[in-house]
PDB file of C-alpha atoms in Angstrom:
ATOM      1  CA  UNK A1118     -34.327 -36.632 -39.054  1.00  0.00           C
ATOM      2  CA  UNK A1119     -33.036 -39.911 -40.520  1.00  0.00           C
ATOM      3  CA  UNK A1120     -35.800 -42.473 -40.930  1.00  0.00           C
ATOM      4  CA  UNK A1121     -38.582 -39.937 -40.273  1.00  0.00           C
ATOM      5  CA  UNK A1122     -41.687 -40.102 -42.414  1.00  0.00           C
ATOM      6  CA  UNK A1123     -42.215 -36.979 -44.524  1.00  0.00           C
ATOM      7  CA  UNK A1124     -45.747 -35.725 -43.964  1.00  0.00           C
ATOM      8  CA  UNK A1125     -47.763 -35.427 -47.152  1.00  0.00           C
ATOM      9  CA  UNK A1126     -48.343 -31.723 -46.546  1.00  0.00           C
ATOM     10  CA  UNK A1127     -44.603 -30.942 -46.181  1.00  0.00           C
ATOM     11  CA  UNK A1128     -41.575 -31.083 -48.458  1.00  0.00           C
ATOM     12  CA  UNK A1129     -38.480 -32.909 -47.097  1.00  0.00           C
ATOM     13  CA  UNK A1130     -36.811 -29.501 -46.469  1.00  0.00           C
ATOM     14  CA  UNK A1131     -39.814 -28.287 -44.458  1.00  0.00           C
ATOM     15  CA  UNK A1132     -39.859 -31.568 -42.535  1.00  0.00           C
ATOM     16  CA  UNK A1133     -36.195 -31.061 -41.532  1.00  0.00           C
ATOM     17  CA  UNK A1134     -36.963 -27.490 -40.381  1.00  0.00           C
ATOM     18  CA  UNK A1135     -39.938 -28.825 -38.389  1.00  0.00           C
ATOM     19  CA  UNK A1136     -37.691 -31.401 -36.652  1.00  0.00           C
ATOM     20  CA  UNK A1137     -34.927 -28.827 -35.997  1.00  0.00           C
ATOM     21  CA  UNK A1138     -37.544 -26.433 -34.609  1.00  0.00           C
ATOM     22  CA  UNK A1139     -38.903 -29.095 -32.229  1.00  0.00           C
ATOM     23  CA  UNK A1140     -35.376 -30.042 -31.092  1.00  0.00           C
ATOM     24  CA  UNK A1141     -34.470 -26.392 -30.454  1.00  0.00           C
ATOM     25  CA  UNK A1142     -37.612 -25.957 -28.350  1.00  0.00           C
ATOM     26  CA  UNK A1143     -36.780 -29.088 -26.360  1.00  0.00           C
ATOM     27  CA  UNK A1144     -33.182 -27.899 -25.909  1.00  0.00           C
ATOM     28  CA  UNK A1145     -34.291 -24.509 -24.613  1.00  0.00           C
ATOM     29  CA  UNK A1146     -36.850 -26.037 -22.270  1.00  0.00           C
ATOM     30  CA  UNK A1147     -40.387 -26.410 -23.544  1.00  0.00           C
ATOM     31  CA  UNK A1148     -42.760 -23.912 -21.981  1.00  0.00           C
ATOM     32  CA  UNK A1149     -41.868 -20.516 -20.565  1.00  0.00           C
ATOM     33  CA  UNK A1150     -40.750 -20.167 -16.959  1.00  0.00           C
ATOM     34  CA  UNK A1151     -42.165 -17.646 -14.565  1.00  0.00           C
ATOM     35  CA  UNK A1152     -40.699 -16.063 -11.434  1.00  0.00           C
ATOM     36  CA  UNK A1153     -40.739 -18.253  -8.303  1.00  0.00           C
ATOM     37  CA  UNK A1154     -43.111 -16.183  -6.165  1.00  0.00           C
ATOM     38  CA  UNK A1155     -42.910 -16.702  -2.399  1.00  0.00           C
ATOM     39  CA  UNK A1156     -46.013 -17.996  -0.640  1.00  0.00           C
ATOM     40  CA  UNK A1157     -45.379 -15.347   2.025  1.00  0.00           C
ATOM     41  CA  UNK A1158     -44.249 -11.958   0.634  1.00  0.00           C
ATOM     42  CA  UNK A1159     -41.863 -10.394  -0.034  1.00  0.00           C
ATOM     43  CA  UNK A1160     -40.470 -12.485  -2.905  1.00  0.00           C
ATOM     44  CA  UNK A1161     -36.696 -11.905  -2.949  1.00  0.00           C
ATOM     45  CA  UNK A1162     -34.993 -11.839  -6.356  1.00  0.00           C
ATOM     46  CA  UNK A1163     -31.221 -11.620  -6.204  1.00  0.00           C
ATOM     47  CA  UNK A1164     -29.910 -10.327  -9.503  1.00  0.00           C
ATOM     48  CA  UNK A1165     -26.236 -11.003  -9.927  1.00  0.00           C
ATOM     49  CA  UNK A1166     -23.810 -10.641 -12.791  1.00  0.00           C
ATOM     50  CA  UNK A1167     -20.750  -8.803 -13.984  1.00  0.00           C
ATOM     51  CA  UNK A1168     -20.726  -5.050 -14.490  1.00  0.00           C
ATOM     52  CA  UNK A1169     -21.390  -4.201 -18.124  1.00  0.00           C
ATOM     53  CA  UNK A1170     -23.904  -7.029 -18.617  1.00  0.00           C
ATOM     54  CA  UNK A1171     -26.797  -4.572 -18.269  1.00  0.00           C
ATOM     55  CA  UNK A1172     -27.696  -5.839 -14.788  1.00  0.00           C
ATOM     56  CA  UNK A1173     -28.733  -2.504 -13.239  1.00  0.00           C
ATOM     57  CA  UNK A1174     -30.925  -1.459 -16.184  1.00  0.00           C
ATOM     58  CA  UNK A1175     -32.507  -4.904 -16.380  1.00  0.00           C
ATOM     59  CA  UNK A1176     -33.276  -4.881 -12.653  1.00  0.00           C
ATOM     60  CA  UNK A1177     -35.418  -1.792 -13.378  1.00  0.00           C
ATOM     61  CA  UNK A1178     -36.912  -3.427 -16.501  1.00  0.00           C
ATOM     62  CA  UNK A1179     -37.953  -6.444 -14.439  1.00  0.00           C
ATOM     63  CA  UNK A1180     -39.356  -4.184 -11.708  1.00  0.00           C
ATOM     64  CA  UNK A1181     -41.405  -2.271 -14.298  1.00  0.00           C
ATOM     65  CA  UNK A1182     -42.785  -5.500 -15.782  1.00  0.00           C
ATOM     66  CA  UNK A1183     -43.707  -6.862 -12.328  1.00  0.00           C
ATOM     67  CA  UNK A1184     -45.368  -3.548 -11.461  1.00  0.00           C
ATOM     68  CA  UNK A1185     -47.444  -3.847 -14.640  1.00  0.00           C
ATOM     69  CA  UNK A1186     -48.500  -7.307 -13.409  1.00  0.00           C
ATOM     70  CA  UNK A1187     -49.827  -5.778 -10.173  1.00  0.00           C
ATOM     71  CA  UNK A1188     -46.854  -6.188  -7.821  1.00  0.00           C
ATOM     72  CA  UNK A1189     -45.173  -3.553  -5.616  1.00  0.00           C
ATOM     73  CA  UNK A1190     -41.460  -4.058  -6.296  1.00  0.00           C
ATOM     74  CA  UNK A1191     -38.562  -2.476  -4.385  1.00  0.00           C
ATOM     75  CA  UNK A1192     -35.085  -2.145  -5.900  1.00  0.00           C
ATOM     76  CA  UNK A1193     -32.069  -2.459  -3.573  1.00  0.00           C
ATOM     77  CA  UNK A1194     -28.754  -0.865  -4.627  1.00  0.00           C
ATOM     78  CA  UNK A1195     -26.113  -3.407  -3.533  1.00  0.00           C
ATOM     79  CA  UNK A1196     -23.611  -2.864  -6.367  1.00  0.00           C
ATOM     80  CA  UNK A1197     -21.387  -0.441  -4.471  1.00  0.00           C
ATOM     81  CA  UNK A1198     -18.166  -0.975  -6.434  1.00  0.00           C
ATOM     82  CA  UNK A1199     -18.965   0.583  -9.779  1.00  0.00           C
ATOM     83  CA  UNK A1200     -18.853   4.383  -9.713  1.00  0.00           C
ATOM     84  CA  UNK A1201     -22.345   5.819 -10.206  1.00  0.00           C
ATOM     85  CA  UNK A1202     -24.054   2.395 -10.088  1.00  0.00           C
ATOM     86  CA  UNK A1203     -26.302   3.564  -7.230  1.00  0.00           C
ATOM     87  CA  UNK A1204     -27.110   6.749  -9.105  1.00  0.00           C
ATOM     88  CA  UNK A1205     -27.874   4.763 -12.269  1.00  0.00           C
ATOM     89  CA  UNK A1206     -30.287   2.518 -10.384  1.00  0.00           C
ATOM     90  CA  UNK A1207     -32.034   5.600  -8.965  1.00  0.00           C
ATOM     91  CA  UNK A1208     -32.391   7.094 -12.462  1.00  0.00           C
ATOM     92  CA  UNK A1209     -33.783   3.911 -14.088  1.00  0.00           C
ATOM     93  CA  UNK A1210     -35.889   3.236 -10.976  1.00  0.00           C
ATOM     94  CA  UNK A1211     -37.448   6.681 -11.323  1.00  0.00           C
ATOM     95  CA  UNK A1212     -38.167   6.037 -15.024  1.00  0.00           C
ATOM     96  CA  UNK A1213     -39.826   2.735 -14.102  1.00  0.00           C
ATOM     97  CA  UNK A1214     -41.661   4.493 -11.235  1.00  0.00           C
ATOM     98  CA  UNK A1215     -40.252   2.026  -8.696  1.00  0.00           C
ATOM     99  CA  UNK A1216     -38.837   2.871  -5.248  1.00  0.00           C
ATOM    100  CA  UNK A1217     -35.049   2.410  -4.854  1.00  0.00           C
ATOM    101  CA  UNK A1218     -33.539   1.532  -1.464  1.00  0.00           C
ATOM    102  CA  UNK A1219     -29.936   2.652  -0.969  1.00  0.00           C
ATOM    103  CA  UNK A1220     -27.555   3.257   1.928  1.00  0.00           C
ATOM    104  CA  UNK A1221     -24.550   4.573   0.037  1.00  0.00           C
ATOM    105  CA  UNK A1222     -21.327   2.610  -0.311  1.00  0.00           C
ATOM    106  CA  UNK A1223     -21.425   0.512   2.844  1.00  0.00           C
ATOM    107  CA  UNK A1224     -21.311  -3.306   3.082  1.00  0.00           C
ATOM    108  CA  UNK A1225     -23.718  -4.749   0.443  1.00  0.00           C
ATOM    109  CA  UNK A1226     -24.784  -7.533   2.829  1.00  0.00           C
ATOM    110  CA  UNK A1227     -25.966  -4.917   5.368  1.00  0.00           C
ATOM    111  CA  UNK A1228     -27.845  -3.031   2.606  1.00  0.00           C
ATOM    112  CA  UNK A1229     -29.590  -6.241   1.471  1.00  0.00           C
ATOM    113  CA  UNK A1230     -30.677  -7.039   5.043  1.00  0.00           C
ATOM    114  CA  UNK A1231     -32.026  -3.542   5.646  1.00  0.00           C
ATOM    115  CA  UNK A1232     -33.782  -3.522   2.258  1.00  0.00           C
ATOM    116  CA  UNK A1233     -35.580  -6.749   3.217  1.00  0.00           C
ATOM    117  CA  UNK A1234     -36.757  -5.174   6.493  1.00  0.00           C
ATOM    118  CA  UNK A1235     -37.908  -2.069   4.577  1.00  0.00           C
ATOM    119  CA  UNK A1236     -39.832  -4.197   2.039  1.00  0.00           C
ATOM    120  CA  UNK A1237     -41.656  -6.009   4.869  1.00  0.00           C
ATOM    121  CA  UNK A1238     -42.424  -2.790   6.767  1.00  0.00           C
ATOM    122  CA  UNK A1239     -43.703  -0.830   3.767  1.00  0.00           C
ATOM    123  CA  UNK A1240     -45.692  -3.514   1.938  1.00  0.00           C
ATOM    124  CA  UNK A1241     -43.416  -4.246  -1.037  1.00  0.00           C
ATOM    125  CA  UNK A1242     -44.211  -7.773  -2.206  1.00  0.00           C
ATOM    126  CA  UNK A1243     -41.084  -8.129  -4.387  1.00  0.00           C
ATOM    127  CA  UNK A1244     -37.506  -7.166  -3.477  1.00  0.00           C
ATOM    128  CA  UNK A1245     -34.992  -7.027  -6.342  1.00  0.00           C
ATOM    129  CA  UNK A1246     -31.367  -6.957  -5.154  1.00  0.00           C
ATOM    130  CA  UNK A1247     -28.855  -5.509  -7.639  1.00  0.00           C
ATOM    131  CA  UNK A1248     -25.466  -7.076  -6.806  1.00  0.00           C
ATOM    132  CA  UNK A1249     -22.296  -7.507  -8.835  1.00  0.00           C
ATOM    133  CA  UNK A1250     -18.748  -6.553  -9.633  1.00  0.00           C
ATOM    134  CA  UNK A1251     -16.280  -6.143 -12.492  1.00  0.00           C
ATOM    135  CA  UNK A1252     -14.490  -9.481 -12.088  1.00  0.00           C
ATOM    136  CA  UNK A1253     -15.303 -12.933 -10.815  1.00  0.00           C
ATOM    137  CA  UNK A1254     -13.260 -13.291  -7.625  1.00  0.00           C
ATOM    138  CA  UNK A1255     -13.410 -14.941  -4.203  1.00  0.00           C
ATOM    139  CA  UNK A1256     -14.565 -11.738  -2.510  1.00  0.00           C
ATOM    140  CA  UNK A1257     -17.536 -11.257  -4.845  1.00  0.00           C
ATOM    141  CA  UNK A1258     -18.686 -14.845  -4.516  1.00  0.00           C
ATOM    142  CA  UNK A1259     -18.399 -14.739  -0.723  1.00  0.00           C
ATOM    143  CA  UNK A1260     -20.433 -11.536  -0.681  1.00  0.00           C
ATOM    144  CA  UNK A1261     -23.161 -13.130  -2.814  1.00  0.00           C
ATOM    145  CA  UNK A1262     -23.183 -16.194  -0.551  1.00  0.00           C
ATOM    146  CA  UNK A1263     -23.610 -13.895   2.488  1.00  0.00           C
ATOM    147  CA  UNK A1264     -26.481 -11.985   0.823  1.00  0.00           C
ATOM    148  CA  UNK A1265     -28.065 -15.329  -0.081  1.00  0.00           C
ATOM    149  CA  UNK A1266     -27.736 -16.621   3.507  1.00  0.00           C
ATOM    150  CA  UNK A1267     -29.216 -13.420   4.957  1.00  0.00           C
ATOM    151  CA  UNK A1268     -32.140 -12.829   2.565  1.00  0.00           C
ATOM    152  CA  UNK A1269     -32.942 -16.452   1.518  1.00  0.00           C
ATOM    153  CA  UNK A1270     -33.847 -15.462  -2.080  1.00  0.00           C
ATOM    154  CA  UNK A1271     -36.671 -17.212  -3.938  1.00  0.00           C
ATOM    155  CA  UNK A1272     -34.903 -16.517  -7.219  1.00  0.00           C
ATOM    156  CA  UNK A1273     -31.189 -16.075  -7.982  1.00  0.00           C
ATOM    157  CA  UNK A1274     -31.183 -14.606 -11.453  1.00  0.00           C
ATOM    158  CA  UNK A1275     -27.952 -14.241 -13.381  1.00  0.00           C
ATOM    159  CA  UNK A1276     -27.770 -11.476 -15.977  1.00  0.00           C
ATOM    160  CA  UNK A1277     -25.567 -12.420 -18.930  1.00  0.00           C
ATOM    161  CA  UNK A1278     -24.703 -10.400 -22.007  1.00  0.00           C
ATOM    162  CA  UNK A1279     -25.694 -12.319 -25.164  1.00  0.00           C
ATOM    163  CA  UNK A1280     -23.022 -10.459 -27.159  1.00  0.00           C
ATOM    164  CA  UNK A1281     -20.167 -12.025 -25.177  1.00  0.00           C
ATOM    165  CA  UNK A1282     -20.931 -15.438 -26.699  1.00  0.00           C
ATOM    166  CA  UNK A1283     -18.758 -18.182 -25.182  1.00  0.00           C
ATOM    167  CA  UNK A1284     -17.739 -15.846 -22.369  1.00  0.00           C
ATOM    168  CA  UNK A1285     -21.375 -15.737 -21.227  1.00  0.00           C
ATOM    169  CA  UNK A1286     -21.195 -19.510 -20.794  1.00  0.00           C
ATOM    170  CA  UNK A1287     -18.059 -19.294 -18.585  1.00  0.00           C
ATOM    171  CA  UNK A1288     -19.664 -16.552 -16.449  1.00  0.00           C
ATOM    172  CA  UNK A1289     -22.866 -18.590 -16.041  1.00  0.00           C
ATOM    173  CA  UNK A1290     -20.869 -21.673 -15.046  1.00  0.00           C
ATOM    174  CA  UNK A1291     -18.791 -19.774 -12.447  1.00  0.00           C
ATOM    175  CA  UNK A1292     -21.829 -18.126 -10.818  1.00  0.00           C
ATOM    176  CA  UNK A1293     -23.801 -21.367 -10.804  1.00  0.00           C
ATOM    177  CA  UNK A1294     -20.994 -23.298  -9.113  1.00  0.00           C
ATOM    178  CA  UNK A1295     -20.493 -20.592  -6.479  1.00  0.00           C
ATOM    179  CA  UNK A1296     -24.020 -19.468  -5.538  1.00  0.00           C
ATOM    180  CA  UNK A1297     -26.374 -21.840  -7.353  1.00  0.00           C
ATOM    181  CA  UNK A1298     -28.350 -19.694  -9.775  1.00  0.00           C
ATOM    182  CA  UNK A1299     -31.992 -20.620 -10.407  1.00  0.00           C
ATOM    183  CA  UNK A1300     -32.558 -18.741 -13.668  1.00  0.00           C
ATOM    184  CA  UNK A1301     -30.987 -16.545 -16.328  1.00  0.00           C
ATOM    185  CA  UNK A1302     -31.848 -13.162 -17.759  1.00  0.00           C
ATOM    186  CA  UNK A1303     -30.189 -12.620 -21.127  1.00  0.00           C
ATOM    187  CA  UNK A1304     -29.500  -9.009 -22.067  1.00  0.00           C
ATOM    188  CA  UNK A1305     -28.680  -7.475 -25.472  1.00  0.00           C
ATOM    189  CA  UNK A1306     -30.340 -10.321 -27.343  1.00  0.00           C
ATOM    190  CA  UNK A1307     -31.381  -7.880 -30.074  1.00  0.00           C
ATOM    191  CA  UNK A1308     -27.737  -7.966 -31.254  1.00  0.00           C
ATOM    192  CA  UNK A1309     -27.661 -11.765 -31.283  1.00  0.00           C
ATOM    193  CA  UNK A1310     -30.844 -12.693 -33.153  1.00  0.00           C
ATOM    194  CA  UNK A1311     -29.401 -16.131 -33.802  1.00  0.00           C
ATOM    195  CA  UNK A1312     -29.524 -16.789 -30.047  1.00  0.00           C
ATOM    196  CA  UNK A1313     -26.307 -18.848 -30.006  1.00  0.00           C
ATOM    197  CA  UNK A1314     -25.394 -17.637 -26.526  1.00  0.00           C
ATOM    198  CA  UNK A1315     -28.883 -18.556 -25.285  1.00  0.00           C
ATOM    199  CA  UNK A1316     -28.455 -22.130 -26.484  1.00  0.00           C
ATOM    200  CA  UNK A1317     -24.950 -22.487 -25.027  1.00  0.00           C
ATOM    201  CA  UNK A1318     -25.831 -21.064 -21.598  1.00  0.00           C
ATOM    202  CA  UNK A1319     -28.876 -23.307 -21.372  1.00  0.00           C
ATOM    203  CA  UNK A1320     -27.018 -26.478 -22.315  1.00  0.00           C
ATOM    204  CA  UNK A1321     -24.131 -25.794 -19.886  1.00  0.00           C
ATOM    205  CA  UNK A1322     -26.089 -24.715 -16.794  1.00  0.00           C
ATOM    206  CA  UNK A1323     -29.406 -26.454 -17.387  1.00  0.00           C
ATOM    207  CA  UNK A1324     -31.055 -23.390 -15.814  1.00  0.00           C
ATOM    208  CA  UNK A1325     -34.034 -21.773 -17.571  1.00  0.00           C
ATOM    209  CA  UNK A1326     -33.793 -18.410 -19.284  1.00  0.00           C
ATOM    210  CA  UNK A1327     -36.788 -16.523 -17.870  1.00  0.00           C
ATOM    211  CA  UNK A1328     -36.430 -13.063 -19.409  1.00  0.00           C
ATOM    212  CA  UNK A1329     -34.625 -11.406 -22.285  1.00  0.00           C
ATOM    213  CA  UNK A1330     -33.614  -7.809 -22.933  1.00  0.00           C
ATOM    214  CA  UNK A1331     -34.262  -6.828 -26.534  1.00  0.00           C
ATOM    215  CA  UNK A1332     -33.050  -3.203 -26.604  1.00  0.00           C
ATOM    216  CA  UNK A1333     -32.086  -0.146 -24.602  1.00  0.00           C
ATOM    217  CA  UNK A1334     -35.536   1.126 -23.590  1.00  0.00           C
ATOM    218  CA  UNK A1335     -37.183  -0.032 -20.350  1.00  0.00           C
ATOM    219  CA  UNK A1336     -40.001  -1.650 -22.335  1.00  0.00           C
ATOM    220  CA  UNK A1337     -37.601  -3.622 -24.574  1.00  0.00           C
ATOM    221  CA  UNK A1338     -37.950  -6.563 -22.241  1.00  0.00           C
ATOM    222  CA  UNK A1339     -39.932  -9.752 -22.502  1.00  0.00           C
ATOM    223  CA  UNK A1340     -40.494 -13.156 -21.024  1.00  0.00           C
ATOM    224  CA  UNK A1341     -38.447 -15.874 -22.699  1.00  0.00           C
ATOM    225  CA  UNK A1342     -40.456 -18.246 -24.882  1.00  0.00           C
ATOM    226  CA  UNK A1343     -38.371 -21.166 -26.265  1.00  0.00           C
ATOM    227  CA  UNK A1344     -40.634 -21.721 -29.285  1.00  0.00           C
ATOM    228  CA  UNK A1345     -40.416 -18.041 -30.267  1.00  0.00           C
ATOM    229  CA  UNK A1346     -36.635 -18.016 -29.927  1.00  0.00           C
ATOM    230  CA  UNK A1347     -36.416 -21.187 -32.026  1.00  0.00           C
ATOM    231  CA  UNK A1348     -38.529 -19.451 -34.649  1.00  0.00           C
ATOM    232  CA  UNK A1349     -36.169 -16.434 -34.655  1.00  0.00           C
ATOM    233  CA  UNK A1350     -33.068 -18.646 -34.858  1.00  0.00           C
ATOM    234  CA  UNK A1351     -34.519 -20.373 -37.930  1.00  0.00           C
ATOM    235  CA  UNK A1352     -35.380 -17.006 -39.524  1.00  0.00           C
ATOM    236  CA  UNK A1353     -39.106 -17.717 -39.309  1.00  0.00           C
ATOM    237  CA  UNK A1354     -39.955 -14.481 -37.495  1.00  0.00           C
ATOM    238  CA  UNK A1355     -41.805 -14.037 -34.225  1.00  0.00           C
ATOM    239  CA  UNK A1356     -45.383 -13.019 -34.938  1.00  0.00           C
ATOM    240  CA  UNK A1357     -46.675 -13.771 -31.414  1.00  0.00           C
ATOM    241  CA  UNK A1358     -44.309 -11.260 -29.773  1.00  0.00           C
ATOM    242  CA  UNK A1359     -45.213  -8.735 -32.473  1.00  0.00           C
ATOM    243  CA  UNK A1360     -48.910  -9.197 -31.654  1.00  0.00           C
ATOM    244  CA  UNK A1361     -48.227  -8.807 -27.913  1.00  0.00           C
ATOM    245  CA  UNK A1362     -46.295  -5.584 -28.518  1.00  0.00           C
ATOM    246  CA  UNK A1363     -49.143  -4.245 -30.674  1.00  0.00           C
ATOM    247  CA  UNK A1364     -51.706  -5.163 -27.994  1.00  0.00           C
ATOM    248  CA  UNK A1365     -49.676  -3.265 -25.394  1.00  0.00           C
ATOM    249  CA  UNK A1366     -49.880   0.002 -27.336  1.00  0.00           C
ATOM    250  CA  UNK A1367     -53.336  -0.321 -28.906  1.00  0.00           C
ATOM    251  CA  UNK A1368     -56.612  -1.392 -27.321  1.00  0.00           C
ATOM    252  CA  UNK A1369     -59.197  -3.582 -29.047  1.00  0.00           C
ATOM    253  CA  UNK A1370     -61.579  -0.614 -29.057  1.00  0.00           C
ATOM    254  CA  UNK A1371     -59.055   1.620 -30.879  1.00  0.00           C
ATOM    255  CA  UNK A1372     -58.336  -1.132 -33.416  1.00  0.00           C
ATOM    256  CA  UNK A1373     -62.059  -1.524 -34.172  1.00  0.00           C
ATOM    257  CA  UNK A1374     -62.430   2.251 -34.517  1.00  0.00           C
ATOM    258  CA  UNK A1375     -59.541   2.313 -36.988  1.00  0.00           C
ATOM    259  CA  UNK A1376     -60.974  -0.620 -38.995  1.00  0.00           C
ATOM    260  CA  UNK A1377     -64.252   1.284 -39.271  1.00  0.00           C
ATOM    261  CA  UNK A1378     -62.386   4.362 -40.581  1.00  0.00           C
ATOM    262  CA  UNK A1379     -60.661   2.233 -43.219  1.00  0.00           C
ATOM    263  CA  UNK A1380     -63.951   0.697 -44.330  1.00  0.00           C
ATOM    264  CA  UNK A1381     -65.612   4.104 -44.609  1.00  0.00           C
ATOM    265  CA  UNK A1382     -62.563   5.576 -46.379  1.00  0.00           C
ATOM    266  CA  UNK A1383     -62.087   8.192 -43.618  1.00  0.00           C
ATOM    267  CA  UNK A1384     -58.460   7.385 -42.676  1.00  0.00           C
ATOM    268  CA  UNK A1385     -56.579  10.726 -42.746  1.00  0.00           C
ATOM    269  CA  UNK A1386     -53.086  12.145 -42.082  1.00  0.00           C
ATOM    270  CA  UNK A1387     -53.824  12.575 -38.348  1.00  0.00           C
ATOM    271  CA  UNK A1388     -54.619   8.869 -38.133  1.00  0.00           C
ATOM    272  CA  UNK A1389     -51.385   8.071 -39.969  1.00  0.00           C
ATOM    273  CA  UNK A1390     -49.399  10.203 -37.493  1.00  0.00           C
ATOM    274  CA  UNK A1391     -51.111   8.432 -34.614  1.00  0.00           C
ATOM    275  CA  UNK A1392     -50.162   5.067 -36.158  1.00  0.00           C
ATOM    276  CA  UNK A1393     -46.518   6.165 -36.513  1.00  0.00           C
ATOM    277  CA  UNK A1394     -46.424   7.166 -32.827  1.00  0.00           C
ATOM    278  CA  UNK A1395     -47.865   3.829 -31.759  1.00  0.00           C
ATOM    279  CA  UNK A1396     -45.335   1.922 -33.870  1.00  0.00           C
ATOM    280  CA  UNK A1397     -42.519   3.885 -32.198  1.00  0.00           C
ATOM    281  CA  UNK A1398     -43.797   2.770 -28.774  1.00  0.00           C
ATOM    282  CA  UNK A1399     -43.388  -0.859 -29.896  1.00  0.00           C
ATOM    283  CA  UNK A1400     -39.599  -0.490 -30.258  1.00  0.00           C
ATOM    284  CA  UNK A1401     -37.147   0.163 -33.060  1.00  0.00           C
ATOM    285  CA  UNK A1402     -38.308  -0.275 -36.642  1.00  0.00           C
ATOM    286  CA  UNK A1403     -35.575  -2.872 -37.235  1.00  0.00           C
ATOM    287  CA  UNK A1404     -36.725  -5.036 -34.305  1.00  0.00           C
ATOM    288  CA  UNK A1405     -40.376  -4.841 -35.444  1.00  0.00           C
ATOM    289  CA  UNK A1406     -39.583  -5.734 -39.083  1.00  0.00           C
ATOM    290  CA  UNK A1407     -37.239  -8.481 -37.841  1.00  0.00           C
ATOM    291  CA  UNK A1408     -40.213 -10.262 -36.261  1.00  0.00           C
ATOM    292  CA  UNK A1409     -41.909 -10.701 -39.623  1.00  0.00           C
ATOM    293  CA  UNK A1410     -41.416 -14.197 -41.103  1.00  0.00           C
ATOM    294  CA  UNK A1411     -38.848 -14.295 -43.897  1.00  0.00           C
ATOM    295  CA  UNK A1412     -37.752 -10.699 -43.364  1.00  0.00           C
ATOM    296  CA  UNK A1413     -35.436 -10.855 -40.316  1.00  0.00           C
ATOM    297  CA  UNK A1414     -32.553 -12.443 -42.255  1.00  0.00           C
ATOM    298  CA  UNK A1415     -32.741  -9.959 -45.090  1.00  0.00           C
ATOM    299  CA  UNK A1416     -32.387  -6.860 -42.902  1.00  0.00           C
ATOM    300  CA  UNK A1417     -29.878  -8.071 -40.288  1.00  0.00           C
ATOM    301  CA  UNK A1418     -27.038  -6.000 -41.820  1.00  0.00           C
ATOM    302  CA  UNK A1419     -29.235  -3.075 -42.845  1.00  0.00           C
ATOM    303  CA  UNK A1420     -29.181   0.197 -40.922  1.00  0.00           C
ATOM    304  CA  UNK A1421     -32.626   1.758 -40.658  1.00  0.00           C
ATOM    305  CA  UNK A1422     -32.673   5.502 -39.987  1.00  0.00           C
ATOM    306  CA  UNK A1423     -35.192   5.846 -37.161  1.00  0.00           C
ATOM    307  CA  UNK A1424     -35.288   9.646 -37.564  1.00  0.00           C
ATOM    308  CA  UNK A1425     -37.255   9.144 -40.792  1.00  0.00           C
ATOM    309  CA  UNK A1426     -40.193   7.963 -38.687  1.00  0.00           C
ATOM    310  CA  UNK A1427     -40.302  10.901 -36.265  1.00  0.00           C
TER     311      UNK A1427
END
């Protein structure tokens, strides 16, 4: 900021925030990154990470998002070490209305190979492989290398837990050195609105964050936009994501109908109830209010009783 001209329309403080905002965007990689789709389907996405990072749930979240975009994803259960991991993937897969391929607790490399054959035979254009383990060890890394060699993934996405802070950086570094990750999916970012982990992981690995998990529900998932994250870090809100969430639950036609009711003074209690239900679909009240400029900081330590809105 030293030596910069202060624009006539800004105060020096605003100018500093503007510069910090631009630097944060540059640091996090200007422009959002999309999935590397294969020219010849199926696109193989290998999702790796440690158990507890939210990998299995986020594999289903990604599958649901891709399905919404017109793809036919297939989830492959290759995390055979955690008790009930296969069952969990089947449950979240069912909620996302996405087919899950599993072969029980046999060699994950064999499962991945068979899942790829199944995807080709049954017209699934995206295969998402859920692979991981509790600790980083030689065996795990070798297994991931074998899956990589067999399936030739278009995307190796590492799922890291934003709440683990510096630990997330060490995990990202270890996985990148061993298997060569191409992108990062950051889970539990709703608990780390400052995005410190996001900045650290990006600067250490140099790999783009493509998606972020913002809550427990399958829809609490969004593409990573550096400028929006920078805005959240600086406490300036995130109006664009708020608008997108609103557009997902309410059509233009419904919005116009509602505006007409307001103008004609015909808005009643049924309309209010309908509004409350639509707001609930957008996520928790705290996450919605947190996207409003100037408000996020003030409510970060406040507990909002969601039951009051049911």
